[in-house]
Amino acid sequence: MSLDYLNGSVEMAHGSGGRASSELVNELFLPAFDNPILRELNDQATLTLLSKRIVMATDSHVISPLFFPGGNIGSLAVYGTVNDVVMSGAKPLYLSVGFILEEGFGLSELKKIVDSMAKAANACAIKIVTGDTKVVERGHGDGCYINTTGIGCINNDLNLSPANIQSGDKIIVSGSLGDHGTTILAQRQHLNLSTELHSDCQPLHDLVELMTHKVPEIRCMRDPTRGGLAAILNELSQRCGYAIQIDEVQIPIKGEVKACTELLGLDPLYIANEGKLVAFCPADKAEKLLAIMQAHPKGKEAAIIGEVLTDKRAIVEMKTSFGGKRIVDWRYSDPLPRIC
Amino acid sequence: MKYLNEFRDGELAKNLIKQINQEIHADKTYRLMEFCGGHTHTIFRYGIPDMLPKNIQLLHGPGCPVCVLPMKRINAAIELAQQKDTILCSYGDMLRVPGDAKMSLLKAKSQGADVRMIYSPAEVVNIARQEPEKNVIFFAVGFETTTPPSAVILEQAIQLKLKNLFIFCNHVLTPPAIQGIMEPAKLVNESILDGLIGPGHVSVVTGYKAYEVLAERYQVPIVISGFEPLDILHSILMLVKQINKSLYCVENQYTRAVNAEGNLKAQRLIDKYFELRDSFEWRGLGEMPDSAIKIRPEFKNYDAEAQFKLSESKGIDNKACECPAVLRGQKKPTECKLFNNPCTPENPLGSCMVSSEGACAAYFQYQAY
Amino acid sequence: MCLAIPVQIESVLDNDLALVNLGGVKTQISIALIDDVNPGDYVILHVGYALNKLDQEEAEATLALFASGMDQ
């Protein structure tokens, strides 16, 4: 009884823990994610970690559409959590995967997603070591939701934290902002937008390893996902207690992102990224760090975009390309596009 | 992006600022109001207040159709959305505007109403065709810029013989709104502003001649302005020059898009399907005659107000809410007791805070306080 | 409701529709409110509808006004 990837679909039985569940694990998940720990197929994974400083991060993915230019919910689920782990300076090691599938979801799509996850895991040299699958009745889910939890180890003296941030520190982004969120929005059929844009969904473990190895003085790093750069900078300004100033002219944004956001009345600073990071570093190390990042394929478009001021105020201000100054505020929720 | 980037150039900005500084009289105060919410947004987004000499004061007017819509009409829209087998389509700006009992279209959506955010009225036609069993109601809001698209979809609905598309019409007119701001002060022989940065895209449709009567009546110069930051600086320069010479003409700064007569095709289309309401209540400005439009009776099959029973709601604003004074440019947002206490964009008590172009939201977002 | 931006007509389609381009991004809009539209023209786009053509000569003239008095 083999899974029919051509015409088959997910059934309630696949989530019930019986033979059908076993079939799904043995025929689809195990061959894709294969590693010695997973092969044990216990209810839990026993891990041996060599460091006392263990990092854990979790993320649930409910993206729609499931497939988009530059990736799918599977690759996103792996890279997203890997990046969360990696922002602490940790080496990512293991991932758990929880699927919530809707009855009727196509097995062919599920296979594509799983294969993407396997590929993604290999790209970051991490192992998917345990997982779970539940199935909800038709109409009670959006095809596929995925939760991933990642574990990594910090093997050196690195202690990245917003508490390290000092006035005078420089702020560097690793590349163009707004690509992912704009790509997803452009996929919404009713908007009728046709663009070459694709998501920047990618793991940053190798870039971060290089950065922290060459410039261990880095204060702190974050990946600007939902809420965009604006959310991260506001959060960090509040955490460290200093005002932040950025320079609009220095912020890398692709022409097509500018055009889409112009058409939809949105601000790229608030739009999600899935393959970029923001780093705070001492002023005297900034040019060195920038050069290192720019020499790496994932940091080609890196730029110093601002600095931490001496004001003790939780505020983010921006010098506009026009010559004026404005505040970049902390939005409460997803920006509704401006029509007016 | 051609014809956008060039109009945002920082070097040209420096040049215009230099010219403005050369023109202004040090002992004079120039109170300039921009009418359009879009102008308010540009002013704050590019940080223009900071760049201007201190004796130019910018006041923010009521040109945000979200801000001037009375609570009664929001309540009605929410009621329509909550009807059985109904899809209510709305522009994004309207979704969070609070009606009675802190309800909003967004809240109604979270409670099960089928409320859909649209970017274009064209989507309403598509939805109506895709869902023939549902009543698809378009919450039509906006000044003259946004009215012609509503007329187009009404015409399409007729041509396609759609039986399930309705328009809840809340379109309003700009000249009466300008009059609503200026008249009270005139009646008591006061002046609240020295110059008006005039509506740009509204004028694409209406033409700039429509404002000559107002400039004459209130003896205030009006410069029809484009929406890019250089346009605004240029318009400010033109206003300063007129004020210095005590002139009050209508000038067209937005010559690349606006002409004297406007878009006649669009005007004819509006006239075909809509007519003046005797009176319409504006939030903050009160009842104003001949200031809004409704669907002509011969097209009542498409008029949500004619087809659905709506209960009469009071729509009472918070007593301490200063939206009326803010809309008139009489008070700054910071002079409202409720500003940031507790009225914020997350918890808006009045519509000046909800719409991202409302004066209060602009002040809050760009923290001009 | 004021947000409107200049976009370039790429091609004119049936049913009063046109394909436009802004900085490499394309979308379909209605040209029901204007007449005599040709590929290459610029129009002012608002909520999916072209409200008017953009007069390119006037645009250049306005830019020149912004620059008047500037040292080269």
PDB file of N, CA and C in Angstrom, chain B residues 154-155 158 165-167 269-275 294-307:
ATOM      1  N   LEU B 154     -20.934  51.077 -11.352  1.00  0.00           N
ATOM      2  CA  LEU B 154     -22.397  51.084 -11.409  1.00  0.00           C
ATOM      3  C   LEU B 154     -22.835  50.844 -12.847  1.00  0.00           C
ATOM      4  N   GLU B 155     -22.154  51.517 -13.765  1.00  0.00           N
ATOM      5  CA  GLU B 155     -22.471  51.337 -15.185  1.00  0.00           C
ATOM      6  C   GLU B 155     -22.216  49.889 -15.616  1.00  0.00           C
ATOM      7  N   ILE B 158     -24.910  47.575 -14.430  1.00  0.00           N
ATOM      8  CA  ILE B 158     -26.106  47.680 -15.267  1.00  0.00           C
ATOM      9  C   ILE B 158     -25.902  46.914 -16.577  1.00  0.00           C
ATOM     10  N   LEU B 165     -25.266  43.462  -6.953  1.00  0.00           N
ATOM     11  CA  LEU B 165     -24.260  44.469  -6.629  1.00  0.00           C
ATOM     12  C   LEU B 165     -24.957  45.750  -6.174  1.00  0.00           C
ATOM     13  N   PHE B 166     -24.526  46.266  -5.012  1.00  0.00           N
ATOM     14  CA  PHE B 166     -25.138  47.478  -4.461  1.00  0.00           C
ATOM     15  C   PHE B 166     -24.050  48.426  -4.012  1.00  0.00           C
ATOM     16  N   ILE B 167     -24.375  49.705  -4.071  1.00  0.00           N
ATOM     17  CA  ILE B 167     -23.419  50.697  -3.601  1.00  0.00           C
ATOM     18  C   ILE B 167     -24.019  51.452  -2.416  1.00  0.00           C
ATOM     19  N   LEU B 269     -20.073  61.158 -16.300  1.00  0.00           N
ATOM     20  CA  LEU B 269     -20.430  59.853 -15.756  1.00  0.00           C
ATOM     21  C   LEU B 269     -21.010  59.986 -14.352  1.00  0.00           C
ATOM     22  N   ILE B 270     -20.395  60.851 -13.557  1.00  0.00           N
ATOM     23  CA  ILE B 270     -20.909  61.079 -12.199  1.00  0.00           C
ATOM     24  C   ILE B 270     -22.318  61.633 -12.285  1.00  0.00           C
ATOM     25  N   ASP B 271     -22.494  62.583 -13.175  1.00  0.00           N
ATOM     26  CA  ASP B 271     -23.782  63.243 -13.314  1.00  0.00           C
ATOM     27  C   ASP B 271     -24.867  62.274 -13.783  1.00  0.00           C
ATOM     28  N   LYS B 272     -24.452  61.284 -14.565  1.00  0.00           N
ATOM     29  CA  LYS B 272     -25.423  60.320 -15.108  1.00  0.00           C
ATOM     30  C   LYS B 272     -26.021  59.471 -13.996  1.00  0.00           C
ATOM     31  N   TYR B 273     -25.190  59.117 -13.011  1.00  0.00           N
ATOM     32  CA  TYR B 273     -25.654  58.148 -12.023  1.00  0.00           C
ATOM     33  C   TYR B 273     -25.908  58.723 -10.640  1.00  0.00           C
ATOM     34  N   PHE B 274     -25.394  59.910 -10.367  1.00  0.00           N
ATOM     35  CA  PHE B 274     -25.542  60.459  -9.025  1.00  0.00           C
ATOM     36  C   PHE B 274     -26.205  61.829  -9.068  1.00  0.00           C
ATOM     37  N   GLU B 275     -26.813  62.191  -7.934  1.00  0.00           N
ATOM     38  CA  GLU B 275     -27.380  63.536  -7.815  1.00  0.00           C
ATOM     39  C   GLU B 275     -27.060  64.058  -6.419  1.00  0.00           C
ATOM     40  N   LYS B 294     -25.928  61.151  -3.915  1.00  0.00           N
ATOM     41  CA  LYS B 294     -26.528  59.830  -3.754  1.00  0.00           C
ATOM     42  C   LYS B 294     -26.846  59.297  -5.147  1.00  0.00           C
ATOM     43  N   ILE B 295     -27.190  58.029  -5.197  1.00  0.00           N
ATOM     44  CA  ILE B 295     -27.514  57.404  -6.482  1.00  0.00           C
ATOM     45  C   ILE B 295     -28.874  57.919  -6.960  1.00  0.00           C
ATOM     46  N   ARG B 296     -28.981  58.219  -8.223  1.00  0.00           N
ATOM     47  CA  ARG B 296     -30.249  58.700  -8.787  1.00  0.00           C
ATOM     48  C   ARG B 296     -31.345  57.659  -8.613  1.00  0.00           C
ATOM     49  N   PRO B 297     -32.584  58.116  -8.379  1.00  0.00           N
ATOM     50  CA  PRO B 297     -33.678  57.176  -8.094  1.00  0.00           C
ATOM     51  C   PRO B 297     -33.891  56.134  -9.195  1.00  0.00           C
ATOM     52  N   GLU B 298     -33.614  56.480 -10.462  1.00  0.00           N
ATOM     53  CA  GLU B 298     -33.846  55.481 -11.519  1.00  0.00           C
ATOM     54  C   GLU B 298     -32.892  54.292 -11.405  1.00  0.00           C
ATOM     55  N   PHE B 299     -31.864  54.432 -10.583  1.00  0.00           N
ATOM     56  CA  PHE B 299     -30.936  53.310 -10.413  1.00  0.00           C
ATOM     57  C   PHE B 299     -31.054  52.725  -9.014  1.00  0.00           C
ATOM     58  N   LYS B 300     -32.241  52.895  -8.404  1.00  0.00           N
ATOM     59  CA  LYS B 300     -32.360  52.489  -7.003  1.00  0.00           C
ATOM     60  C   LYS B 300     -32.127  51.009  -6.782  1.00  0.00           C
ATOM     61  N   ASN B 301     -32.208  50.221  -7.824  1.00  0.00           N
ATOM     62  CA  ASN B 301     -31.924  48.790  -7.660  1.00  0.00           C
ATOM     63  C   ASN B 301     -30.500  48.522  -7.215  1.00  0.00           C
ATOM     64  N   TYR B 302     -29.637  49.528  -7.418  1.00  0.00           N
ATOM     65  CA  TYR B 302     -28.232  49.345  -7.054  1.00  0.00           C
ATOM     66  C   TYR B 302     -27.864  50.141  -5.813  1.00  0.00           C
ATOM     67  N   ASP B 303     -28.885  50.812  -5.239  1.00  0.00           N
ATOM     68  CA  ASP B 303     -28.630  51.692  -4.111  1.00  0.00           C
ATOM     69  C   ASP B 303     -28.877  50.946  -2.808  1.00  0.00           C
ATOM     70  N   ALA B 304     -27.830  50.731  -2.037  1.00  0.00           N
ATOM     71  CA  ALA B 304     -27.956  49.970  -0.789  1.00  0.00           C
ATOM     72  C   ALA B 304     -28.948  50.640   0.150  1.00  0.00           C
ATOM     73  N   GLU B 305     -28.984  51.974   0.148  1.00  0.00           N
ATOM     74  CA  GLU B 305     -29.910  52.679   1.055  1.00  0.00           C
ATOM     75  C   GLU B 305     -31.351  52.446   0.680  1.00  0.00           C
ATOM     76  N   ALA B 306     -31.606  52.207  -0.622  1.00  0.00           N
ATOM     77  CA  ALA B 306     -32.982  51.969  -1.062  1.00  0.00           C
ATOM     78  C   ALA B 306     -33.375  50.508  -0.884  1.00  0.00           C
ATOM     79  N   GLN B 307     -32.397  49.619  -0.974  1.00  0.00           N
ATOM     80  CA  GLN B 307     -32.710  48.188  -0.985  1.00  0.00           C
ATOM     81  C   GLN B 307     -32.692  47.526   0.382  1.00  0.00           C
TER      82      GLN B 307
END
